[in-house]
């Protein structure tokens, strides 16, 4: 029962909140959708924290796609053996994890230390940073220390297939039974974070302005409801 | 030919008395709300001085506007790819301290202080943090009327550029006021800097606006504008800027700053231009040719071909008629006495300035006996260095400034003769020839510059509304709905209530 809850019901609840909440906010609360910046209040620490964190989390995202979304068969097919994969995952993932953790710590210190920033930090901001920090620290620990000293856990045989099975609506929750607790907590907290996205400023991650390089530099618009002819 | 109409403004600097009424009325209408305390859509600077924000003309630091690289027009701060790479941190953006930390006073203490030996005082309180500020060190117009003296004047990038020793002794100093709003440029670099495409120029009247629903707060527009006239609202996390009081201009009324201008220095009117030629005009290699290039995009509103094309393209009769009566067209395009601010930024700004003359003429003590020819060297040796004005208004081309000042001086001579007598000096002097003008033109100029009434200074056609189905709603709506908190007192630090 417990297993069905955590690995079937809980992920779907979180996923639903994420999708419905995000669309709701985008459509009905458009003015609350932004990349929250306090750069106008403080620049030096932001430069260090924000840049390293954001690039780190992009690398970490790519790493998770490689580890969880891409099936192990793919690596076998292109001749990447387990040893090679884990070496790459530890080096690349470890670096990304350290960047994320470092960036978050800098941003957290910054939020405390500059009154102008501190006053305008909400509970939701702290929640997001602290939760991200816990998840990232666990991930980094698992990549750098757990997998080198305890066991190089092959999540590509358990977590990976389980995660993919969520998308086909045939959840293989039994795969998650025997995995190390550390991994279990990491996954559960991550889903919790996903569910919180529509309620925090994290929504800005869906707003990467990818069309910018190809659009015309100058934008003209006509007034609404106005027929020019 | 793609004809568009643009509402534009001329400010006649000779008449500005530096009273800041424009700034205050603008602030009360648009920016007196949380997140916008430090914002002045309209500000009046004493020049020479650093301006607001400090040293906004320092393009090496803020990297606003456009530059020519390898024969092509580029954003100085970098194009789309480099902007996306810098999206997590904008190295060129100004900080709050480049503006100032806005503050109010602890007035409550005056009411609540117990009886004491000394009078209670209201200490300054930061509107950002809600904490006391022991000693405010900079604020809007901190350097008003050169009050910063020699400590502040050298911060002016134009002063640094002309590298002339600016005399600060009382008898030799000069100063002028420079009221500034958004220029509603024809080639706005703020629009091109926006990754989201939230900034846009309106087809109908050329007003540049920020779509508050689309803005994601990437902040590249703030320093992408070389005039530093886009501001980041730290409360809503969106960019906001001068909107040329569009709810007023659409109703045929002048902007609040113009309506309330004490010196009546401001003029508003419509000009027609060819949108297809804008890029070409902004791309001439030599910055000194930008002024003429900019003038070349405007169309003659009396030309039958232009009228026909404009009507074909949906510009209606009242707009064309307004373009014909436009004070802007007369001052900037016909008489060429109004100049664009910093044309070298290549945004083709649409607020034009008539350079100030009076402080120069104060130099002349023997005006009674002076022959008209005597004004020619007087213009050349005026109190405000020609290089300084040229650095502001003519991409360092002093010839442009000289021509305008001669014309203004000629107008003065001519009108003086006409009203207080003194013979026909002007007809025999070289002043008319050097200034390239005629007595008839001078009289027309004098009328518009000195005695023009409200509806000659503001020729604003109403926006077309007949196709608008939301009229009933819009009638009672607020232009800053969802951006401003509900009416009432704000306490500091302001806490945002997300459920609002
Ligand atoms: S002056 Fe106004 S229109 Fe021009 S670039 Fe700046 S904000 Fe944009
Ligand atoms: S209200 Fe008019 S005269 Fe007064 S400072 Fe503003 S522009 Fe100058």
XYZ file of C-alpha atoms and ligand atoms in Angstrom:
745
model
C 0.000 0.000 0.000
C 2.720 2.335 1.053
C 4.578 1.453 -2.091
C 1.569 2.231 -4.279
C 1.097 5.552 -2.566
C 4.641 6.834 -2.927
C 5.428 5.491 -6.368
C 2.052 5.722 -8.088
C -0.426 7.987 -6.370
C 1.944 10.649 -5.070
C 3.768 11.255 -8.371
C 0.481 11.652 -10.206
C -0.901 14.040 -7.626
C 2.250 16.136 -7.888
C 2.212 15.989 -11.673
C -1.409 17.080 -11.797
C -0.825 19.984 -9.457
C 2.161 21.017 -11.553
C 0.334 20.947 -14.864
C -3.025 22.326 -13.803
C -1.485 24.910 -11.488
C 0.991 26.115 -14.074
C -1.643 26.555 -16.758
C -3.964 28.247 -14.326
C -1.325 30.716 -13.297
C -0.198 31.365 -16.861
C -3.708 32.010 -18.101
C -5.379 33.732 -15.181
C -2.534 35.291 -13.224
C -0.302 36.468 -16.059
C 1.013 39.434 -14.162
C 2.474 37.178 -11.484
C 4.628 35.344 -14.025
C 8.168 36.661 -14.115
C 11.792 35.892 -13.456
C 12.057 37.441 -9.999
C 15.157 39.547 -9.835
C 16.689 41.514 -7.017
C 19.629 42.577 -9.148
C 18.648 46.196 -8.685
C 19.305 45.810 -4.949
C 22.559 43.888 -5.037
C 24.828 42.834 -7.880
C 28.114 41.329 -6.742
C 26.830 38.311 -4.867
C 24.129 37.775 -7.424
C 26.698 37.518 -10.163
C 28.474 34.745 -8.322
C 25.437 32.888 -7.044
C 22.930 33.194 -9.821
C 25.176 32.471 -12.779
C 26.831 29.411 -11.232
C 23.555 28.060 -9.889
C 21.655 28.452 -13.148
C 24.338 26.909 -15.340
C 24.774 24.160 -12.749
C 21.095 23.322 -12.756
C 21.004 23.236 -16.547
C 23.875 20.707 -16.518
C 22.132 18.761 -13.761
C 18.941 18.694 -15.813
C 20.804 17.336 -18.820
C 22.421 14.756 -16.530
C 19.037 13.602 -15.265
C 17.753 13.289 -18.810
C 20.766 11.142 -19.614
C 20.422 9.010 -16.515
C 16.691 8.668 -16.101
C 14.979 9.338 -19.404
C 17.412 7.649 -21.772
C 17.151 3.852 -21.375
C 20.238 1.836 -20.528
C 19.800 -0.096 -23.778
C 20.661 3.054 -25.675
C 24.044 3.303 -23.965
C 24.703 -0.373 -24.575
C 23.819 0.082 -28.217
C 26.292 2.902 -28.685
C 28.919 0.978 -26.731
C 29.088 2.956 -23.515
C 29.656 0.357 -20.818
C 28.669 0.660 -17.219
C 32.089 1.660 -16.078
C 32.410 4.443 -18.593
C 28.886 5.688 -17.893
C 29.449 5.901 -14.177
C 32.746 7.630 -14.606
C 31.044 10.274 -16.747
C 28.080 10.543 -14.391
C 30.263 10.990 -11.328
C 32.529 13.589 -12.916
C 29.862 15.541 -14.802
C 27.067 15.091 -12.301
C 29.383 15.816 -9.389
C 30.520 19.074 -10.936
C 26.974 20.135 -11.779
C 25.844 19.251 -8.261
C 28.628 21.249 -6.668
C 27.782 24.243 -8.847
C 24.134 24.061 -7.832
C 24.914 23.707 -4.141
C 27.505 26.466 -4.200
C 25.178 28.822 -6.098
C 22.298 28.146 -3.740
C 24.414 28.724 -0.651
C 25.646 32.019 -2.058
C 22.094 33.077 -2.897
C 20.860 32.078 0.537
C 23.607 34.026 2.304
C 22.852 36.956 0.027
C 19.206 36.856 0.982
C 20.121 37.075 4.646
C 22.870 39.614 4.499
C 21.608 42.490 2.415
C 18.676 44.237 4.093
C 17.233 45.430 0.791
C 17.118 41.855 -0.465
C 16.114 40.308 2.841
C 13.092 42.500 3.305
C 11.717 41.505 -0.065
C 12.282 37.774 0.248
C 9.077 35.864 0.833
C 8.499 32.606 2.639
C 7.964 30.952 -0.728
C 11.431 32.091 -1.832
C 13.083 30.586 1.221
C 11.043 27.419 0.825
C 12.193 27.003 -2.761
C 15.836 27.674 -2.044
C 15.990 25.448 1.007
C 14.146 22.568 -0.659
C 16.332 22.847 -3.750
C 19.378 22.940 -1.541
C 18.371 19.756 0.295
C 17.598 17.940 -2.939
C 20.782 19.137 -4.632
C 22.948 18.342 -1.642
C 21.541 14.815 -1.509
C 22.052 14.391 -5.221
C 25.616 15.607 -5.033
C 26.337 13.397 -2.055
C 24.883 10.380 -3.848
C 26.894 11.095 -6.965
C 30.213 11.979 -5.466
C 30.410 10.039 -2.208
C 27.774 7.327 -1.991
C 28.468 5.970 -5.446
C 32.230 5.935 -4.961
C 32.402 4.628 -1.384
C 29.282 2.513 -0.860
C 28.009 1.259 -4.175
C 27.747 2.644 -7.694
C 24.007 2.172 -7.665
C 22.563 1.316 -11.060
C 19.475 3.531 -11.063
C 19.135 3.072 -14.776
C 17.553 -0.325 -14.067
C 15.069 0.810 -11.423
C 14.377 4.540 -11.122
C 14.776 5.130 -14.855
C 12.230 2.567 -16.075
C 9.854 3.487 -13.235
C 9.995 7.182 -14.097
C 9.393 6.492 -17.774
C 6.515 4.196 -16.908
C 4.713 7.115 -15.285
C 4.371 8.703 -18.702
C 2.758 5.618 -20.224
C 0.309 5.396 -17.315
C 1.501 1.884 -16.485
C 3.466 2.725 -13.339
C 5.950 0.013 -12.391
C 5.977 0.900 -8.712
C 7.408 -2.489 -7.721
C 10.737 -1.432 -9.244
C 11.146 1.136 -6.491
C 10.874 -1.276 -3.569
C 14.472 -2.177 -3.021
C 16.267 1.047 -3.865
C 18.453 2.781 -1.259
C 16.562 5.109 1.062
C 18.687 8.054 0.041
C 17.445 7.715 -3.533
C 13.868 7.285 -2.354
C 13.946 10.502 -0.385
C 15.626 12.363 -3.247
C 12.867 11.303 -5.632
C 10.007 12.059 -3.237
C 11.329 15.496 -2.369
C 11.807 16.257 -6.042
C 8.186 15.460 -6.775
C 7.202 17.635 -3.868
C 9.244 20.448 -5.430
C 7.518 19.899 -8.795
C 4.151 20.250 -7.111
C 5.232 23.521 -5.509
C 6.325 25.125 -8.789
C 3.012 26.801 -9.681
C 2.940 28.482 -6.272
C 6.453 29.879 -6.270
C 8.597 31.983 -8.515
C 10.035 28.835 -10.061
C 7.518 29.187 -12.896
C 10.046 31.390 -14.613
C 11.891 28.266 -15.704
C 9.205 27.678 -18.334
C 9.829 31.084 -19.875
C 13.112 30.797 -21.694
C 12.785 33.310 -24.548
C 14.011 30.958 -27.238
C 12.420 32.862 -30.101
C 14.433 35.998 -29.466
C 17.312 35.334 -31.881
C 14.994 34.803 -34.833
C 12.399 37.498 -34.312
C 12.525 40.990 -35.873
C 14.353 43.436 -33.610
C 11.555 45.976 -33.745
C 8.060 45.037 -32.663
C 4.980 46.940 -33.742
C 1.529 46.305 -32.368
C -1.806 47.767 -33.164
C -4.258 48.756 -30.494
C -6.712 46.046 -29.522
C -10.050 46.001 -31.232
C -8.911 48.481 -33.809
C -9.508 47.743 -37.447
C -7.074 49.678 -39.552
C -9.071 49.833 -42.763
C 6.681 53.574 -48.457
C 5.166 52.514 -45.146
C 3.684 55.633 -43.602
C 3.272 55.748 -39.855
C 2.193 58.544 -37.574
C 4.126 59.467 -34.466
C 3.168 61.730 -31.583
C 6.233 63.720 -30.697
C 7.284 66.461 -28.330
C 9.447 69.568 -28.498
C 10.879 71.168 -25.374
C 12.042 74.734 -25.644
C 14.900 74.804 -23.144
C 15.106 78.578 -23.028
C 11.817 78.637 -21.221
C 12.384 75.888 -18.672
C 12.606 77.387 -15.211
C 13.609 74.152 -13.513
C 10.586 74.053 -11.252
C 10.086 70.244 -11.444
C 6.327 70.623 -11.635
C 6.371 68.231 -14.593
C 8.206 65.576 -12.572
C 5.890 65.892 -9.615
C 2.652 65.725 -11.549
C 3.963 62.785 -13.536
C 4.994 61.008 -10.367
C 1.614 61.537 -8.791
C -0.143 60.117 -11.795
C 2.078 57.181 -12.666
C 4.763 56.154 -10.218
C 3.617 56.750 -6.666
C 3.236 53.101 -5.792
C 5.303 50.299 -4.302
C 8.160 49.204 -6.519
C 8.206 52.508 -8.361
C 9.292 54.917 -5.636
C 12.649 55.544 -7.278
C 11.141 55.962 -10.725
C 10.761 59.303 -12.462
C 9.318 58.937 -15.945
C 9.909 62.659 -16.231
C 12.924 64.187 -14.568
C 14.586 67.570 -14.866
C 18.357 67.617 -14.714
C 20.649 70.517 -14.060
C 23.429 70.359 -16.590
C 26.372 70.124 -16.380
C 25.787 67.331 -13.914
C 25.558 63.553 -13.718
C 21.824 63.391 -14.448
C 19.513 60.636 -13.338
C 20.506 57.891 -12.936
C 24.047 59.028 -12.308
C 26.050 59.219 -15.514
C 23.324 57.762 -17.669
C 25.204 58.985 -20.723
C 28.151 56.753 -19.894
C 27.655 54.271 -22.712
C 30.796 52.338 -21.774
C 29.175 51.385 -18.531
C 25.495 50.901 -19.303
C 25.959 49.992 -22.953
C 22.683 51.426 -24.177
C 21.618 52.118 -27.729
C 23.082 51.029 -31.034
C 26.526 50.987 -32.592
C 27.762 50.412 -36.115
C 29.982 47.369 -36.426
C 31.244 46.284 -39.839
C 28.682 48.466 -41.523
C 25.766 46.983 -39.608
C 23.635 48.188 -36.772
C 24.103 46.265 -33.501
C 22.880 46.669 -29.954
C 25.814 48.010 -27.983
C 25.175 45.627 -25.091
C 25.211 42.624 -27.426
C 22.740 40.831 -29.638
C 20.213 38.102 -28.811
C 22.702 35.266 -28.380
C 24.913 37.110 -25.936
C 21.828 38.364 -24.097
C 20.504 34.839 -23.650
C 23.906 33.753 -22.335
C 23.778 36.619 -19.830
C 20.166 36.092 -18.873
C 20.948 35.064 -15.290
C 22.842 38.236 -14.554
C 22.907 41.487 -16.489
C 26.404 42.937 -16.134
C 25.452 46.390 -17.429
C 22.359 47.071 -15.376
C 22.289 50.023 -12.984
C 21.816 49.440 -9.277
C 19.455 51.239 -6.963
C 22.305 53.405 -5.701
C 22.875 54.728 -9.211
C 19.390 56.158 -8.841
C 18.964 56.644 -5.097
C 17.367 54.879 -2.173
C 13.893 56.417 -1.970
C 12.828 57.576 1.433
C 9.975 59.119 3.331
C 9.930 60.565 6.841
C 8.767 59.114 10.091
C 5.919 61.594 10.423
C 4.134 59.412 12.910
C 6.778 60.221 15.449
C 5.749 63.885 15.330
C 2.287 62.892 16.494
C 3.258 60.319 19.033
C 6.358 61.693 20.636
C 5.868 62.379 24.362
C 6.467 65.860 25.656
C 10.177 66.488 25.695
C 12.627 69.269 26.081
C 13.498 69.284 22.391
C 11.151 69.287 19.466
C 10.653 65.856 17.950
C 12.014 65.331 14.432
C 10.808 63.103 11.631
C 13.778 60.961 10.657
C 14.179 59.724 7.099
C 12.943 56.161 6.544
C 13.918 54.036 3.555
C 10.962 53.135 1.356
C 12.768 49.938 0.404
C 13.718 48.476 3.767
C 11.574 50.492 6.164
C 14.686 51.242 8.210
C 15.942 54.647 9.240
C 18.500 56.193 6.944
C 20.891 58.149 9.067
C 22.157 60.342 6.323
C 20.654 60.332 2.834
C 23.550 60.850 0.470
C 21.943 61.092 -2.911
C 18.479 61.713 -4.207
C 16.616 62.969 -7.220
C 17.971 66.411 -8.078
C 20.504 66.234 -5.298
C 22.636 68.397 -7.559
C 19.871 70.806 -8.511
C 21.102 74.214 -9.656
C 24.734 73.074 -9.517
C 24.473 72.599 -5.782
C 26.907 69.714 -5.951
C 29.437 72.218 -7.251
C 32.799 71.051 -8.417
C 32.311 67.714 -6.659
C 29.465 66.737 -8.950
C 29.909 68.580 -12.252
C 32.879 66.455 -13.417
C 30.625 63.381 -13.176
C 28.899 64.617 -16.330
C 30.068 62.415 -19.224
C 29.725 65.344 -21.637
C 32.045 67.419 -19.503
C 34.547 64.590 -19.411
C 34.369 64.310 -23.157
C 34.980 67.915 -24.074
C 37.809 67.925 -21.540
C 37.473 71.603 -21.201
C 38.062 73.161 -17.880
C 34.581 74.087 -16.777
C 34.944 77.126 -14.639
C 33.212 76.783 -11.315
C 33.769 80.292 -10.055
C 30.487 81.950 -9.449
C 30.851 84.547 -12.186
C 31.871 82.099 -14.868
C 29.725 79.042 -14.344
C 26.893 78.138 -16.615
C 23.960 75.861 -16.240
C 20.821 74.826 -18.008
C 17.878 72.570 -17.290
C 17.243 69.434 -19.241
C 13.789 67.920 -18.689
C 13.707 64.349 -19.944
C 11.056 61.755 -20.677
C 11.172 58.606 -22.800
C 11.965 59.624 -26.354
C 9.486 57.217 -27.970
C 12.197 56.526 -30.505
C 11.644 55.513 -34.115
C 14.337 52.850 -33.720
C 13.977 51.977 -30.047
C 16.799 49.891 -28.636
C 14.677 49.006 -25.609
C 12.296 47.121 -27.892
C 15.138 45.320 -29.629
C 16.688 44.438 -26.248
C 13.626 42.643 -24.943
C 14.043 38.874 -25.198
C 10.315 38.283 -24.785
C 9.074 40.879 -27.251
C 7.036 42.511 -24.486
C 8.042 46.031 -25.514
C 6.454 47.349 -28.648
C 5.829 50.480 -30.621
C 2.208 51.245 -31.325
C 1.271 51.337 -34.985
C -1.139 54.224 -34.604
C 0.863 56.789 -32.675
C 4.358 55.387 -32.174
C 4.113 55.303 -28.390
C 6.480 52.692 -26.959
C 4.864 50.517 -24.286
C 5.616 47.477 -22.145
C 3.057 44.685 -22.243
C 2.704 43.956 -18.530
C 1.327 40.467 -19.081
C 4.143 39.480 -21.413
C 7.083 41.054 -19.562
C 9.099 38.410 -17.731
C 11.459 40.776 -15.962
C 14.676 39.970 -17.874
C 15.791 43.598 -17.399
C 17.776 44.073 -20.607
C 15.616 47.023 -21.602
C 16.612 48.982 -18.527
C 20.134 49.561 -19.712
C 19.368 48.813 -23.364
C 17.743 52.226 -23.490
C 20.609 54.723 -23.821
C 18.449 57.372 -22.144
C 17.836 55.059 -19.200
C 14.109 55.550 -19.392
C 12.899 52.018 -18.733
C 12.653 51.118 -15.070
C 12.419 47.861 -13.191
C 9.524 47.689 -10.764
C 10.959 45.606 -7.928
C 7.503 44.875 -6.603
C 5.798 43.523 -9.716
C 9.136 42.388 -11.208
C 8.239 43.918 -14.532
C 9.603 46.805 -16.553
C 7.658 50.034 -16.728
C 8.278 53.195 -18.638
C 6.851 56.539 -19.683
C 3.759 55.832 -21.739
C 3.324 59.335 -23.119
C 0.144 59.459 -21.003
C -1.568 57.497 -23.758
C -4.957 57.520 -22.024
C -4.789 61.307 -22.289
C -3.335 61.640 -25.785
C -5.908 59.169 -27.079
C -8.501 61.607 -25.818
C -6.723 64.508 -27.524
C -5.204 65.870 -24.327
C -1.528 66.662 -23.774
C 0.580 64.538 -21.427
C 0.459 65.487 -17.754
C 3.993 66.896 -17.829
C 3.049 69.174 -20.729
C -0.320 70.132 -19.356
C 1.191 71.287 -16.085
C 4.438 72.749 -17.405
C 4.840 76.104 -15.752
C 7.213 77.524 -18.334
C 4.971 76.265 -21.154
C 8.075 74.896 -22.772
C 6.415 71.797 -24.193
C 4.754 71.249 -27.542
C 3.049 68.095 -28.767
C 2.091 67.188 -32.287
C 1.983 64.489 -34.913
C 4.574 63.801 -37.578
C 4.371 61.345 -40.454
C 7.370 59.215 -41.308
C 8.382 56.412 -43.595
C 8.895 53.323 -41.425
C 10.726 51.546 -44.229
C 13.524 54.079 -44.103
C 14.162 54.033 -40.360
C 16.838 51.364 -40.328
C 18.709 52.978 -43.180
C 18.635 56.352 -41.438
C 19.952 54.849 -38.202
C 22.765 53.140 -40.092
C 24.682 56.044 -41.616
C 28.345 55.602 -40.770
C 29.231 59.123 -39.549
C 27.406 60.060 -36.316
C 27.390 63.690 -37.451
C 25.192 62.755 -40.384
C 22.600 61.079 -38.167
C 20.704 64.304 -37.595
C 20.149 64.935 -41.286
C 19.446 61.244 -41.862
C 16.799 61.307 -39.162
C 15.186 64.382 -40.700
C 15.047 62.589 -44.037
C 12.580 59.930 -42.796
C 9.830 62.457 -42.124
C 7.246 63.126 -44.780
C 5.741 66.390 -45.887
C 2.117 66.300 -44.663
C 1.116 68.728 -47.430
C 2.444 66.557 -50.250
C -0.633 65.152 -52.080
C 1.146 61.876 -52.738
C 1.915 61.451 -49.039
C -1.676 62.286 -48.132
C -3.033 59.765 -50.579
C -0.692 57.002 -49.420
C -1.364 57.779 -45.765
C -5.088 57.540 -46.263
C -4.632 54.253 -48.101
C -2.685 52.937 -45.127
C -5.398 53.752 -42.635
C -4.298 57.142 -41.306
C -7.478 59.142 -41.155
C -8.170 62.707 -42.059
C -7.956 64.193 -38.588
C -4.469 62.741 -38.140
C -3.295 64.126 -41.456
C -4.738 67.502 -40.622
C -3.007 67.426 -37.249
C 0.259 66.557 -38.968
C -0.168 69.668 -41.096
C -0.728 71.862 -38.077
C 1.874 70.106 -35.995
C 4.130 72.411 -33.966
C 6.705 69.619 -34.013
C 6.808 69.548 -37.768
C 7.382 73.281 -37.827
C 10.089 73.428 -35.184
C 12.004 70.250 -35.870
C 11.584 69.687 -39.596
C 10.713 73.013 -41.190
C 12.631 75.602 -39.182
C 15.127 73.058 -37.830
C 15.478 74.795 -34.496
C 14.641 71.729 -32.411
C 17.297 69.031 -32.191
C 17.233 65.394 -31.076
C 18.938 64.499 -27.778
C 22.086 62.434 -28.380
C 21.416 61.436 -31.991
C 24.592 59.334 -31.835
C 22.697 56.643 -29.912
C 21.000 55.862 -33.237
C 17.551 55.294 -31.756
C 16.086 58.264 -33.662
C 14.585 59.914 -30.555
C 11.320 61.792 -30.905
C 11.549 64.384 -28.141
C 13.259 67.400 -29.647
C 15.010 70.261 -27.885
C 15.382 73.907 -28.797
C 18.811 74.759 -27.319
C 18.893 77.488 -24.687
C 19.945 80.974 -25.675
C 19.233 83.287 -22.773
C 22.274 82.574 -20.627
C 24.407 83.437 -23.596
C 22.737 86.726 -24.221
C 23.117 87.706 -20.593
C 26.757 88.005 -21.532
C 25.967 91.017 -23.678
C 25.844 94.176 -21.646
C 25.527 96.742 -24.390
C 22.538 95.298 -26.203
C 21.190 98.805 -26.756
C 24.078 99.769 -29.010
C 24.935 96.379 -30.432
C 24.577 96.139 -34.187
C 22.907 93.021 -35.537
C 26.253 91.807 -36.799
C 27.503 92.025 -33.258
C 25.367 89.050 -32.352
C 27.343 86.737 -34.588
C 30.510 86.709 -32.475
C 28.348 86.806 -29.338
C 26.836 83.477 -30.303
C 30.300 82.106 -30.815
C 31.504 83.192 -27.392
C 28.550 82.253 -25.356
C 28.522 81.184 -21.804
C 27.426 77.601 -22.369
C 30.248 76.174 -24.470
C 29.002 75.290 -27.937
C 30.851 71.975 -27.585
C 28.757 71.139 -24.565
C 25.472 71.729 -26.354
C 26.795 69.902 -29.394
C 27.690 66.940 -27.228
C 24.099 66.813 -25.976
C 22.148 67.648 -29.083
C 24.239 67.244 -32.203
C 26.710 64.354 -31.926
C 29.480 66.933 -31.361
C 28.716 68.891 -34.510
C 28.982 72.508 -33.358
C 27.921 73.801 -36.771
C 24.392 72.518 -36.162
C 24.161 74.251 -32.801
C 25.633 77.455 -34.197
C 23.040 77.605 -36.943
C 20.173 77.149 -34.503
C 21.510 79.707 -32.053
C 22.057 82.244 -34.824
C 18.492 81.768 -35.907
C 17.264 82.247 -32.378
C 19.457 85.331 -32.027
C 18.134 86.668 -35.319
C 14.615 86.167 -34.070
C 15.480 88.118 -30.983
C 16.990 91.005 -32.957
C 14.113 91.121 -35.357
C 11.378 91.026 -32.745
C 13.209 93.602 -30.668
C 13.352 95.935 -33.623
C 9.738 95.354 -34.339
C 8.500 96.016 -30.854
C 10.907 98.584 -29.446
C 12.082 100.044 -32.736
C 15.656 100.805 -33.689
C 15.748 100.806 -37.472
C 16.263 98.173 -40.073
C 19.495 96.720 -38.788
C 18.576 93.176 -39.625
C 18.032 93.872 -43.310
C 21.550 95.172 -43.811
C 23.342 92.705 -41.547
C 24.761 89.293 -42.303
C 22.813 87.725 -39.460
C 19.875 86.693 -41.617
C 22.159 85.173 -44.187
C 24.298 83.298 -41.675
C 21.230 81.992 -39.919
C 19.620 81.071 -43.232
C 16.253 82.575 -42.475
C 13.789 85.293 -43.428
C 11.936 87.882 -41.362
C 8.641 86.137 -42.134
C 9.940 82.861 -40.764
C 11.300 84.617 -37.691
C 7.927 86.138 -36.962
C 6.204 82.800 -37.322
C 8.797 81.285 -35.004
C 8.379 84.033 -32.452
C 4.673 83.471 -32.379
C 4.931 79.742 -31.758
C 7.803 80.039 -29.292
C 6.475 82.913 -27.260
C 2.758 83.541 -27.555
C 1.180 80.345 -28.892
C -1.985 79.342 -27.086
C -2.865 75.932 -25.701
C -4.339 74.560 -28.899
C -1.424 75.768 -30.992
C 1.077 74.166 -28.651
C -0.833 70.908 -28.420
C -2.240 69.612 -31.669
C -3.287 66.090 -30.764
C -5.859 64.115 -32.734
C -7.934 61.705 -30.700
C -7.176 58.027 -30.988
C -9.576 56.025 -33.092
C -12.065 54.344 -30.843
C -14.963 53.515 -33.087
C -13.865 49.894 -33.544
C -13.240 49.266 -29.891
C -15.786 46.911 -28.302
C -14.404 47.299 -24.782
C -15.248 50.984 -24.557
C -17.830 50.656 -21.876
C -15.441 48.792 -19.627
C -12.454 50.964 -20.448
C -14.301 54.104 -19.549
C -14.098 53.361 -15.864
C -10.931 51.303 -15.858
C -7.534 52.126 -14.500
C -4.474 51.952 -16.754
C -2.385 50.456 -13.992
C -4.923 47.926 -12.802
C -3.244 44.908 -11.161
C 0.004 46.846 -10.891
C -0.934 49.255 -8.178
C -2.137 48.060 -4.800
C -5.603 49.194 -3.735
C -5.863 52.810 -2.759
C -4.711 53.805 0.650
C -1.642 54.381 2.701
C 1.371 52.210 2.202
C 3.640 51.366 5.067
C 7.291 50.526 4.558
C 8.701 48.068 3.847
C 5.869 47.295 1.511
C 4.681 43.729 1.766
C 3.069 42.264 -1.236
C -0.175 40.472 -0.703
C -0.270 37.773 -3.365
C -4.000 37.319 -3.080
C -4.655 40.836 -4.349
S 14.000 56.538 -25.045
Fe 12.113 55.353 -24.793
S 11.715 54.414 -26.825
Fe 13.841 55.184 -26.838
S 15.056 53.380 -26.292
Fe 14.612 54.511 -24.378
S 12.743 53.625 -23.534
Fe 12.940 52.938 -25.673
S 7.313 72.063 -15.470
Fe 8.130 72.932 -17.367
S 9.325 74.697 -16.674
Fe 9.011 73.404 -14.856
S 10.820 72.053 -14.838
Fe 9.228 70.952 -15.961
S 9.660 71.442 -18.103
Fe 10.761 72.969 -16.874
